[in-house]
Coordinates of C-alpha atoms and ligand atoms in Angstrom, one line a residue:
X583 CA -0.6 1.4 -4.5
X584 CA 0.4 2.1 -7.8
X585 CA 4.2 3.4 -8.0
X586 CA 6.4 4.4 -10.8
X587 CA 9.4 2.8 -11.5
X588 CA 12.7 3.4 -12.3
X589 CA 13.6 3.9 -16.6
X590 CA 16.9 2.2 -15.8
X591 CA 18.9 1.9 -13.9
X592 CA 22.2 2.8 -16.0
X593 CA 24.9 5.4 -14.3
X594 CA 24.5 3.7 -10.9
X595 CA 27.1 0.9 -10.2
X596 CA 28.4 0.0 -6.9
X597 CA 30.7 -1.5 -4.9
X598 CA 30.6 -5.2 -4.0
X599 CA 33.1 -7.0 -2.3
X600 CA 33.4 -10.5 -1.5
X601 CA 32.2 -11.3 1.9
X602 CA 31.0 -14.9 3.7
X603 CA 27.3 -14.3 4.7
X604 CA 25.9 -12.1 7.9
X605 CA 23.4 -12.6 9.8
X606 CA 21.4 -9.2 7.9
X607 CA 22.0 -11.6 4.5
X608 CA 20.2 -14.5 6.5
X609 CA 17.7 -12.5 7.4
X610 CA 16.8 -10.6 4.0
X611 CA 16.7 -14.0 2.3
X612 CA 14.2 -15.2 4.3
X613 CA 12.2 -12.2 4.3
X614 CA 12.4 -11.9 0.6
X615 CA 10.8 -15.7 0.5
X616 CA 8.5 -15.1 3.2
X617 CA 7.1 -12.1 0.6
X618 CA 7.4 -14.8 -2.7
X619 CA 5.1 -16.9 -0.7
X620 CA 2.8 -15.0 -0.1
X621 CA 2.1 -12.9 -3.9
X622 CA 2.1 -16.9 -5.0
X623 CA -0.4 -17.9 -2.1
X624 CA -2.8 -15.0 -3.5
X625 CA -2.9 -15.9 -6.8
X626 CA -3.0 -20.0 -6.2
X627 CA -6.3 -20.3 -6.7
X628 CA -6.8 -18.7 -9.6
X629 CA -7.1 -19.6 -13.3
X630 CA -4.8 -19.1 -16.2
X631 CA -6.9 -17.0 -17.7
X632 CA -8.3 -15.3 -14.7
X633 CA -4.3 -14.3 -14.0
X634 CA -4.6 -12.7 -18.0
X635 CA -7.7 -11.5 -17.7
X636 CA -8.2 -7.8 -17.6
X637 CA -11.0 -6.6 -15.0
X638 CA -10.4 -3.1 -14.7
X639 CA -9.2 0.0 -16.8
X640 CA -7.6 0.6 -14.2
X641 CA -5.6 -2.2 -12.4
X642 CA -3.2 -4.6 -14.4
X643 CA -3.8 -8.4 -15.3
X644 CA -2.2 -10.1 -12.4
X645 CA 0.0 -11.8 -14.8
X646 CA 1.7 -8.3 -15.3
X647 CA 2.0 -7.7 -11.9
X648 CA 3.3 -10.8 -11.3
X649 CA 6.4 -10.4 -13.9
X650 CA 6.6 -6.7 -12.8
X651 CA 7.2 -7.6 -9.3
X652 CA 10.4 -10.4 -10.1
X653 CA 11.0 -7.5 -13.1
X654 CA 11.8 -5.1 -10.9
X655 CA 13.5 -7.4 -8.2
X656 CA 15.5 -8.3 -11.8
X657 CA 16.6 -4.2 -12.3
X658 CA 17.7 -3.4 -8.6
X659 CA 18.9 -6.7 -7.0
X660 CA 20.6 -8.2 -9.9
X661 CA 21.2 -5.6 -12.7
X662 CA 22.2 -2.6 -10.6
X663 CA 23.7 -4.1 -7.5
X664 CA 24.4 -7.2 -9.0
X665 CA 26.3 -5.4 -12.4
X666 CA 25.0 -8.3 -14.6
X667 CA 22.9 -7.6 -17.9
X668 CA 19.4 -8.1 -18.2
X669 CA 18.1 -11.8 -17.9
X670 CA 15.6 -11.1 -20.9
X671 CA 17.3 -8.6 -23.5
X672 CA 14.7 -5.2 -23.6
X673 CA 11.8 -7.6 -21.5
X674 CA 11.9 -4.8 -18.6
X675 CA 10.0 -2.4 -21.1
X676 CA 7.4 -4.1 -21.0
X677 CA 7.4 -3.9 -17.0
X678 CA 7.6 -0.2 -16.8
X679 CA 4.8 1.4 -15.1
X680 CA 5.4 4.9 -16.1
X681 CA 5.5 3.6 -19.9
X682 CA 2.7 1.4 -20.0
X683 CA -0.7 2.5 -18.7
X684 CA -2.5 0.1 -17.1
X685 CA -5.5 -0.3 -19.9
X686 CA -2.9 -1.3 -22.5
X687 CA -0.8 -4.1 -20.1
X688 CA -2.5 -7.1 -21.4
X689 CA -2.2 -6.4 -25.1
X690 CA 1.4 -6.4 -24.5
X691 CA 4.0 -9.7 -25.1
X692 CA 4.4 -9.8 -21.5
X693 CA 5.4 -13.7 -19.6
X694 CA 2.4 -15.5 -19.0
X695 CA 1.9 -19.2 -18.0
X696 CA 5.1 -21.5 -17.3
X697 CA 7.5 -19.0 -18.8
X698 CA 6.5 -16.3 -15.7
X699 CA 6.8 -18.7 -13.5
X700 CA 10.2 -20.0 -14.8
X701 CA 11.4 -16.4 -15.3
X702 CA 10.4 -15.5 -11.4
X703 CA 12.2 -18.1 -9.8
X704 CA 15.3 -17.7 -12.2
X705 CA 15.7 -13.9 -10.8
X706 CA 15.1 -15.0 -7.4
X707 CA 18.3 -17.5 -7.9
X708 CA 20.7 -14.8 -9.0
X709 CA 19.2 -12.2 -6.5
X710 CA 20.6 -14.7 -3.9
X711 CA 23.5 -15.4 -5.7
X712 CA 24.0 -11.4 -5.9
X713 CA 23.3 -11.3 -2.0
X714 CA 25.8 -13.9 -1.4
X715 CA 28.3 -11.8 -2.6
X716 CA 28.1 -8.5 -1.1
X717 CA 29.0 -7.1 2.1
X718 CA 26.7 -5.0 3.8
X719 CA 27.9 -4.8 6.8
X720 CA 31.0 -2.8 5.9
X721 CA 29.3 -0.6 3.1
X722 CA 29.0 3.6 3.0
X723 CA 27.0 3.1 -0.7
X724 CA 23.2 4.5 0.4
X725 CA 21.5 2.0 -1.6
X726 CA 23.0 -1.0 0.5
X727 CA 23.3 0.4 3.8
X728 CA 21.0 -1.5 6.4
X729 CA 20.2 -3.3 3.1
X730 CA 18.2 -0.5 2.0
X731 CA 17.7 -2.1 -1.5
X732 CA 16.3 -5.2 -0.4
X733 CA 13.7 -3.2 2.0
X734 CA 12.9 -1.1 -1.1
X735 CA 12.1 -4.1 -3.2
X736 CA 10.5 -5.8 -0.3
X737 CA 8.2 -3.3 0.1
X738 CA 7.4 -3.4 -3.8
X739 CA 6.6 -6.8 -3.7
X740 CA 4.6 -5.7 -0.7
X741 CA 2.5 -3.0 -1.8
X742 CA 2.1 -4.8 -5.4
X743 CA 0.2 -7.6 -3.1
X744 CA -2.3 -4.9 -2.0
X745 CA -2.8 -3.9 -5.7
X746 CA -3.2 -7.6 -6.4
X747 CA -5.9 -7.5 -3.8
X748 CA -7.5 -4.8 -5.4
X749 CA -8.4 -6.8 -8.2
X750 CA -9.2 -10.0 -6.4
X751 CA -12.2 -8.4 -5.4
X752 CA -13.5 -8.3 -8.4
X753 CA -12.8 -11.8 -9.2
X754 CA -15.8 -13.9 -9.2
X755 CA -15.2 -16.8 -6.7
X756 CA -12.2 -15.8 -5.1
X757 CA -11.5 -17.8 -2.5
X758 CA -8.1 -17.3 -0.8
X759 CA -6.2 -20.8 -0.1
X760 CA -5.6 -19.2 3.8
X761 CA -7.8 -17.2 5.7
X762 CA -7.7 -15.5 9.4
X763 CA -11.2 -14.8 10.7
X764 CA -8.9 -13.5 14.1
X765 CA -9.2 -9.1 13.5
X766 CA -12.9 -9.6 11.9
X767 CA -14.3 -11.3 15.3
X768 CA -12.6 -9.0 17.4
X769 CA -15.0 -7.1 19.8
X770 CA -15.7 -3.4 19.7
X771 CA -15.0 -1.0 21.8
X772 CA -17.1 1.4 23.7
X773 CA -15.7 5.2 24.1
X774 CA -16.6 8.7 23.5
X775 CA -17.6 9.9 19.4
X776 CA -14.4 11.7 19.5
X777 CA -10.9 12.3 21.3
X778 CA -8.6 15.4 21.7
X779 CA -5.1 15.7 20.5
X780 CA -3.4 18.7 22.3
X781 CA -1.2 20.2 19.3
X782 CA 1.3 22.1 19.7
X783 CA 4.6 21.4 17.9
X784 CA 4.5 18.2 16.6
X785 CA 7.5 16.1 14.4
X786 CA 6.3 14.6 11.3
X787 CA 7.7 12.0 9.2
X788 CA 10.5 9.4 9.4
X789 CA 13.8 10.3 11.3
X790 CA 17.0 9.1 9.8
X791 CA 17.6 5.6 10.6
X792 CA 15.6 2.8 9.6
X793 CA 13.8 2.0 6.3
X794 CA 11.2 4.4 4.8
X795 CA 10.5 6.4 1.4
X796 CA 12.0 9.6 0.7
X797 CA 8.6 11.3 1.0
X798 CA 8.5 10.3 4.4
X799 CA 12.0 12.7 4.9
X800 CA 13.5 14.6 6.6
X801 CA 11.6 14.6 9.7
X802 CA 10.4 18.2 10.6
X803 CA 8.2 20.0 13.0
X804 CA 4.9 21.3 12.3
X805 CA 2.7 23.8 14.8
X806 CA -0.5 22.6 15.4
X807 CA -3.6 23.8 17.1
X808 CA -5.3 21.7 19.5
X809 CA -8.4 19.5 17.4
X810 CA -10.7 16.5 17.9
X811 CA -10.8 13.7 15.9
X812 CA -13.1 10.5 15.4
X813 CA -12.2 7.8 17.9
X814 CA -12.9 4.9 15.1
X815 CA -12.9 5.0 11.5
X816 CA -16.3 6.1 10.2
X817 CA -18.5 3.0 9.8
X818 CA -21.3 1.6 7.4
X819 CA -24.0 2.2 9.3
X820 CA -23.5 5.9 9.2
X821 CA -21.9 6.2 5.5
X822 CA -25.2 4.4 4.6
X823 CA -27.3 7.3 7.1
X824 CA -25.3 9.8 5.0
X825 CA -26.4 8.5 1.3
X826 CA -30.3 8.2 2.5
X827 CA -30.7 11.5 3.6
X828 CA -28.5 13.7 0.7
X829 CA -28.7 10.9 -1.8
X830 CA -24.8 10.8 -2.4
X831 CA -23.6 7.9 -4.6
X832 CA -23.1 4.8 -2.1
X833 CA -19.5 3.1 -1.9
X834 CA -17.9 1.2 -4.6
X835 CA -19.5 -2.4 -4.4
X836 CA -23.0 -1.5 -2.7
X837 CA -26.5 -2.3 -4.0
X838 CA -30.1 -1.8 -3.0
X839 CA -31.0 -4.8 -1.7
X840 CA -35.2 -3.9 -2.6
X841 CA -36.0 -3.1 1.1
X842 CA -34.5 -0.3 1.9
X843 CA -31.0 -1.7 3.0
X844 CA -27.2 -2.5 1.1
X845 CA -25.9 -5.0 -0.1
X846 CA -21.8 -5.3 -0.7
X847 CA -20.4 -7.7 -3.3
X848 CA -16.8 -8.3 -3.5
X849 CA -14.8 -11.6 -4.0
X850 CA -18.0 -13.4 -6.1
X851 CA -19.8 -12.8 -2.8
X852 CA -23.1 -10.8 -1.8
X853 CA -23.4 -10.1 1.8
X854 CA -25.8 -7.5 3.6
X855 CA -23.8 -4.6 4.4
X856 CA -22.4 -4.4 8.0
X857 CA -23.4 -1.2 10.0
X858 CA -20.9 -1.8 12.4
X859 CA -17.9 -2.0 9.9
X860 CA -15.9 0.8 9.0
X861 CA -17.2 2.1 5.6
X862 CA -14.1 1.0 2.6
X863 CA -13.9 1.8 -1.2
X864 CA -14.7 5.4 -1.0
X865 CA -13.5 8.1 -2.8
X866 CA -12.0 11.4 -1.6
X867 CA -15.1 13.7 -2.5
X868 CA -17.5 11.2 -0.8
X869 CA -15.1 11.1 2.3
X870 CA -15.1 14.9 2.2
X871 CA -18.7 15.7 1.8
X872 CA -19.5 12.7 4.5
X873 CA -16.7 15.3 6.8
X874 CA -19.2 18.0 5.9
X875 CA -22.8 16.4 6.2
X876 CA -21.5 15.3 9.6
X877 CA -20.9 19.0 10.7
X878 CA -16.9 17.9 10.8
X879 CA -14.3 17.9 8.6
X880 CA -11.5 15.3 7.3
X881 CA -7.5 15.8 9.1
X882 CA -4.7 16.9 7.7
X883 CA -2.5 14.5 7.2
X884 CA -0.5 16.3 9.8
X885 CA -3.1 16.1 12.1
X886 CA -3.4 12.6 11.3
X887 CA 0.5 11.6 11.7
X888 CA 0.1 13.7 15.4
X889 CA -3.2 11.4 16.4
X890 CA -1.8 8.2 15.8
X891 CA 1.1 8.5 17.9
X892 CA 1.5 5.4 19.9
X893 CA -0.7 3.6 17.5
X894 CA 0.7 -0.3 17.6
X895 CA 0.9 -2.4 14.2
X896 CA 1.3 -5.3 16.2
X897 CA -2.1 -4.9 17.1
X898 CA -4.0 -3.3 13.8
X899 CA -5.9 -5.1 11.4
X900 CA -3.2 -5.4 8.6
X901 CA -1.3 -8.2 6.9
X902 CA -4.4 -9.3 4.4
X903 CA -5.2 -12.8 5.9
X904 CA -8.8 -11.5 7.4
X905 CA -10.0 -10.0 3.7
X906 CA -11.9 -7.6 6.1
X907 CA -12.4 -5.0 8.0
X908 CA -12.8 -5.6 11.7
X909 CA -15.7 -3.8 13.9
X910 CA -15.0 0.3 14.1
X911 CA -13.9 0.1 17.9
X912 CA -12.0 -3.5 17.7
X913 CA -8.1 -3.7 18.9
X914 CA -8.8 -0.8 21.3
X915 CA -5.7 -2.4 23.0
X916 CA -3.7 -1.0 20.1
X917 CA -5.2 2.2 20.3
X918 CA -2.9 5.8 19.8
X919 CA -2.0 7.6 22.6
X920 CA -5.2 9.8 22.3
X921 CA -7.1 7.3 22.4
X922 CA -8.2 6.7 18.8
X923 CA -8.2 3.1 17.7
X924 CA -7.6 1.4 14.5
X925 CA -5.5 4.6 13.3
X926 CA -3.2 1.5 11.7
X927 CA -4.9 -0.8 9.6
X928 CA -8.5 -1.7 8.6
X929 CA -9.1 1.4 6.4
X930 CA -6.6 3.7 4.7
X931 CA -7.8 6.8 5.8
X932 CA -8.2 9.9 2.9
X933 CA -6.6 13.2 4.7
X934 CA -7.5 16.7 3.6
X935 CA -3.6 17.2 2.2
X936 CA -2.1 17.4 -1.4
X937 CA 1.0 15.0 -1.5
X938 CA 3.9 17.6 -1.6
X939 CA 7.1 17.4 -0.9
X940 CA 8.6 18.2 3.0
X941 CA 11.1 20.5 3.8
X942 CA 14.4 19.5 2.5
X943 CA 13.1 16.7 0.3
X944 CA 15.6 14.6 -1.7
X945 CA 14.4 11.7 -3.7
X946 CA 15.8 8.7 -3.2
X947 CA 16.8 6.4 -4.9
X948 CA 15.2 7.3 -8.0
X949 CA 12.2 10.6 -8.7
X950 CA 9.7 8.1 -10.2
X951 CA 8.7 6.9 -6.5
X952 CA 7.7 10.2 -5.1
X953 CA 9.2 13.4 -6.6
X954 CA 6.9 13.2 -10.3
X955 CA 3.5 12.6 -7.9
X956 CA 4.1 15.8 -6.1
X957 CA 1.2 18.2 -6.5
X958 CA -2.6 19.1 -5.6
X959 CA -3.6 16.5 -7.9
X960 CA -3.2 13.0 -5.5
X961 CA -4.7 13.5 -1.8
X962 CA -3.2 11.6 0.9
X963 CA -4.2 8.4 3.1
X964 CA -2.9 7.4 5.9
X965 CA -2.6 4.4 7.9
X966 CA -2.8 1.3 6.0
X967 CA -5.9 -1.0 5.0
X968 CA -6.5 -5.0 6.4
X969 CA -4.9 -5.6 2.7
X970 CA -1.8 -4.2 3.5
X971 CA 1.2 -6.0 4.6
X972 CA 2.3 -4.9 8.3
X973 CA 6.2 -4.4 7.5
X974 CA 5.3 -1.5 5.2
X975 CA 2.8 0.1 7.1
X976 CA 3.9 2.9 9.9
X977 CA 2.3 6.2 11.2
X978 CA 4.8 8.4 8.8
X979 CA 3.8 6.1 5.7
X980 CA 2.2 8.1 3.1
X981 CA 0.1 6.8 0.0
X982 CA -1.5 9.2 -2.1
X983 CA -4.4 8.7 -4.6
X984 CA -6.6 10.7 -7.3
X985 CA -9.5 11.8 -5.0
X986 CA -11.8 10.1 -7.8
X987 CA -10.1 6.4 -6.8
X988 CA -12.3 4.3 -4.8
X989 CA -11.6 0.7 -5.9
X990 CA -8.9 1.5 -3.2
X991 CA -9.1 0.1 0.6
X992 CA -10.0 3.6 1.3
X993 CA -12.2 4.9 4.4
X994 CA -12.0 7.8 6.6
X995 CA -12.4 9.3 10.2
X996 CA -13.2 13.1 11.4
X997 CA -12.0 16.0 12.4
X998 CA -13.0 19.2 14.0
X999 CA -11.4 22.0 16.1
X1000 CA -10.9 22.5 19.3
X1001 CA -14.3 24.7 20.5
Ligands
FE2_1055 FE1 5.6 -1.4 -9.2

């Protein structure tokens, strides 16, 4: 998930006051070295020069992501809450994402090799310095309330580890240092094609309390009528039914294999394609004209949010460590209250919707999150993919895309109406 970030962060200042450390301090420092751990643990493997190397037009050298992730830690949990100047003079330039397009990251003097290293773990120091010092337990300020900040750069760090991912599998060789074969042996699940939801008026989005974007805000109701929707994510087997018989281009990754069959190469490995596996790395207009050939169409995202109510993370194939889908039908245990499993995880699931704003929409705490992707150009998916982390995933998160992106974890499940 690529976001945009803020210019600067000049005109906002706040309040600190001196404070001996609570419990929520405690806890956000070892969250925010739980998430350290783990953008180092996917890199550890690689090369110097595969961390420089540039794959994709489209996705970053990890090295950039890498200094963009402590960058940004370096603007909002030192420089704005912290009131202390920039570690690196005018280095953050070369971090901003709406400034520099992704083709042109590497040929910029960005921190590579011991200096990155040095320079990430020197903002991590004053970030907990800076955390030592506040009190956020008796704070009205926005930004620090519940620790907002610290959840917003958590969840950067977070969703840069999926776009990290992204790349990975097109690195030759990958091979992570940890790896949880747990959600990819998981049994299916048998069930009908396709489940009910009843409609009706239905709240959408976050409520008040607790961490979530602005785009997620306010929570509002929206009238729906009754419609049916895929029990489990579309799978392999019939994406691949769907490109034999109308000659569609496959998904990203797939070959021939000469006999008739796929192949799928992703992290320097070829494997035969996996009918039972929900299809990933499509693009909108494939997931829509699959809707189509099948006689169905994709959700709304509305529909969507309204299906996957009850849906457990706990039990969702998230959190990266399986680098793969499990079987379409697996973790029926953590299905929605309709009845539809793996709403949460496994796939991110393209919706028929244009990312626009809800009702009443402010953005917070700065318009380069949200506010400047409104419009009918990005679609939305829902749900979260096995290469997202589970504290940023819920069923009111919302990720948009272009609807020509498919290096994304991207799959889909149908709709219909009620007939
Ligand atoms: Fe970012």
């Amino acid at each position: 998930m690529s976001r945009g970030e803020p210019r600067s962060a000049d005109g906002y200042r706040c309040q600190i006051a001196l404070t001996a450390e609570s419990p929520l301090q405690d806890r956000i420092a070892d969250r925010l070295a739980e998430a350290r751990e783990r953008t180092l643990e996917l890199v550890e493997s690689l090369s110097e020069e595969q961390l420089n190397r540039v794959y994709s037009p489209i996705l970053s050298p990890l090295a950039w992501d890498l200094g963009h992730i402590a960058n940004f830690e370096e603007l909002w949990l030192v420089q704005t809450i912290g009131d202390r100047e920039p570690m690196r003079g005018e280095l953050g330039q070369l971090y901003d994402a709406i400034e520099n397009p992704r083709k042109i990251r590497n040929e910029l003097p960005i921190l590579r090799g011991d200096d990155l290293r040095s320079y990430m773990s020197e903002v991590r120091q004053r970030t907990l310095d800076v955390l030592d010092d506040l009190n956020l337990d008796e704070t009205d300020d926005p930004i620090l309330r519940d620790g907002f900040v610290y959840e917003l750069i958590l969840a950067h760090e977070y969703q840069h580890n999926e776009t990290m991912l992204q790349l990975l599998q097109m690195v030759e060789s990958y091979e992570p240092v940890r790896r949880d074969d747990g959600p990819a042996s998981e049994p299916g699940s048998d069930g009908p094609d396709m489940v009910r939801v009843d409609g009706g008026s239905v709240q959408i989005g976050a409520g008040p309390n607790g961490y979530a974007y602005d785009n997620e805000r306010p929570r509002h109701a929206v009238e729906l009528a009754p419609f049916w929707i895929d029990r489990t994510p579309v799978t392999n087997g019939a994406f691949a039914q769907f490109v034999d018989e109308t000659g569609a281009e496959p998904p990203e990754y797939w070959e021939r294999d000469g006999e008739g069959g796929w192949t799928r190469t992703t992290m320097g490995r070829t494997e035969a394609v996996d009918p039972a596996l929900p299809v990933i790395h499509v693009d909108w207009h494939q997931a829509d004209a699959f809707a189509t050939w099948a006689g169905k169409r994709l959700p709304t995202e509305f529909e969507w949010e309204a299906a996957a109510l009850g849906a457990d993370p706990e039990r969702a194939n998230l959190d990266q460590l399986a680098f793969g889908c499990a079987p379409a039908g697996a973790l029926a245990d953590g299905a929605a209250d309709c009845g539809a499993v793996q709403m949460l995880g496994d796939v991110w699931e393209w919706t028929a919707s244009d990312f626009e704003r809800y009702p009443g929409f402010e953005a917070f705490p700065y318009p380069e999150y949200s506010e400047v992707f409104f419009g009918p150009e990005h679609k939305v998916l829902r749900g979260g993919a096995w290469a997202s982390r589970r504290d940023v995933i819920r069923t009111s998160f919302r990720n948009w895309d272009l609807p020509q992106r498919s290096q994304i974890f991207s799959g889909l499940r149908c709709a219909r109406e009620d007939r």
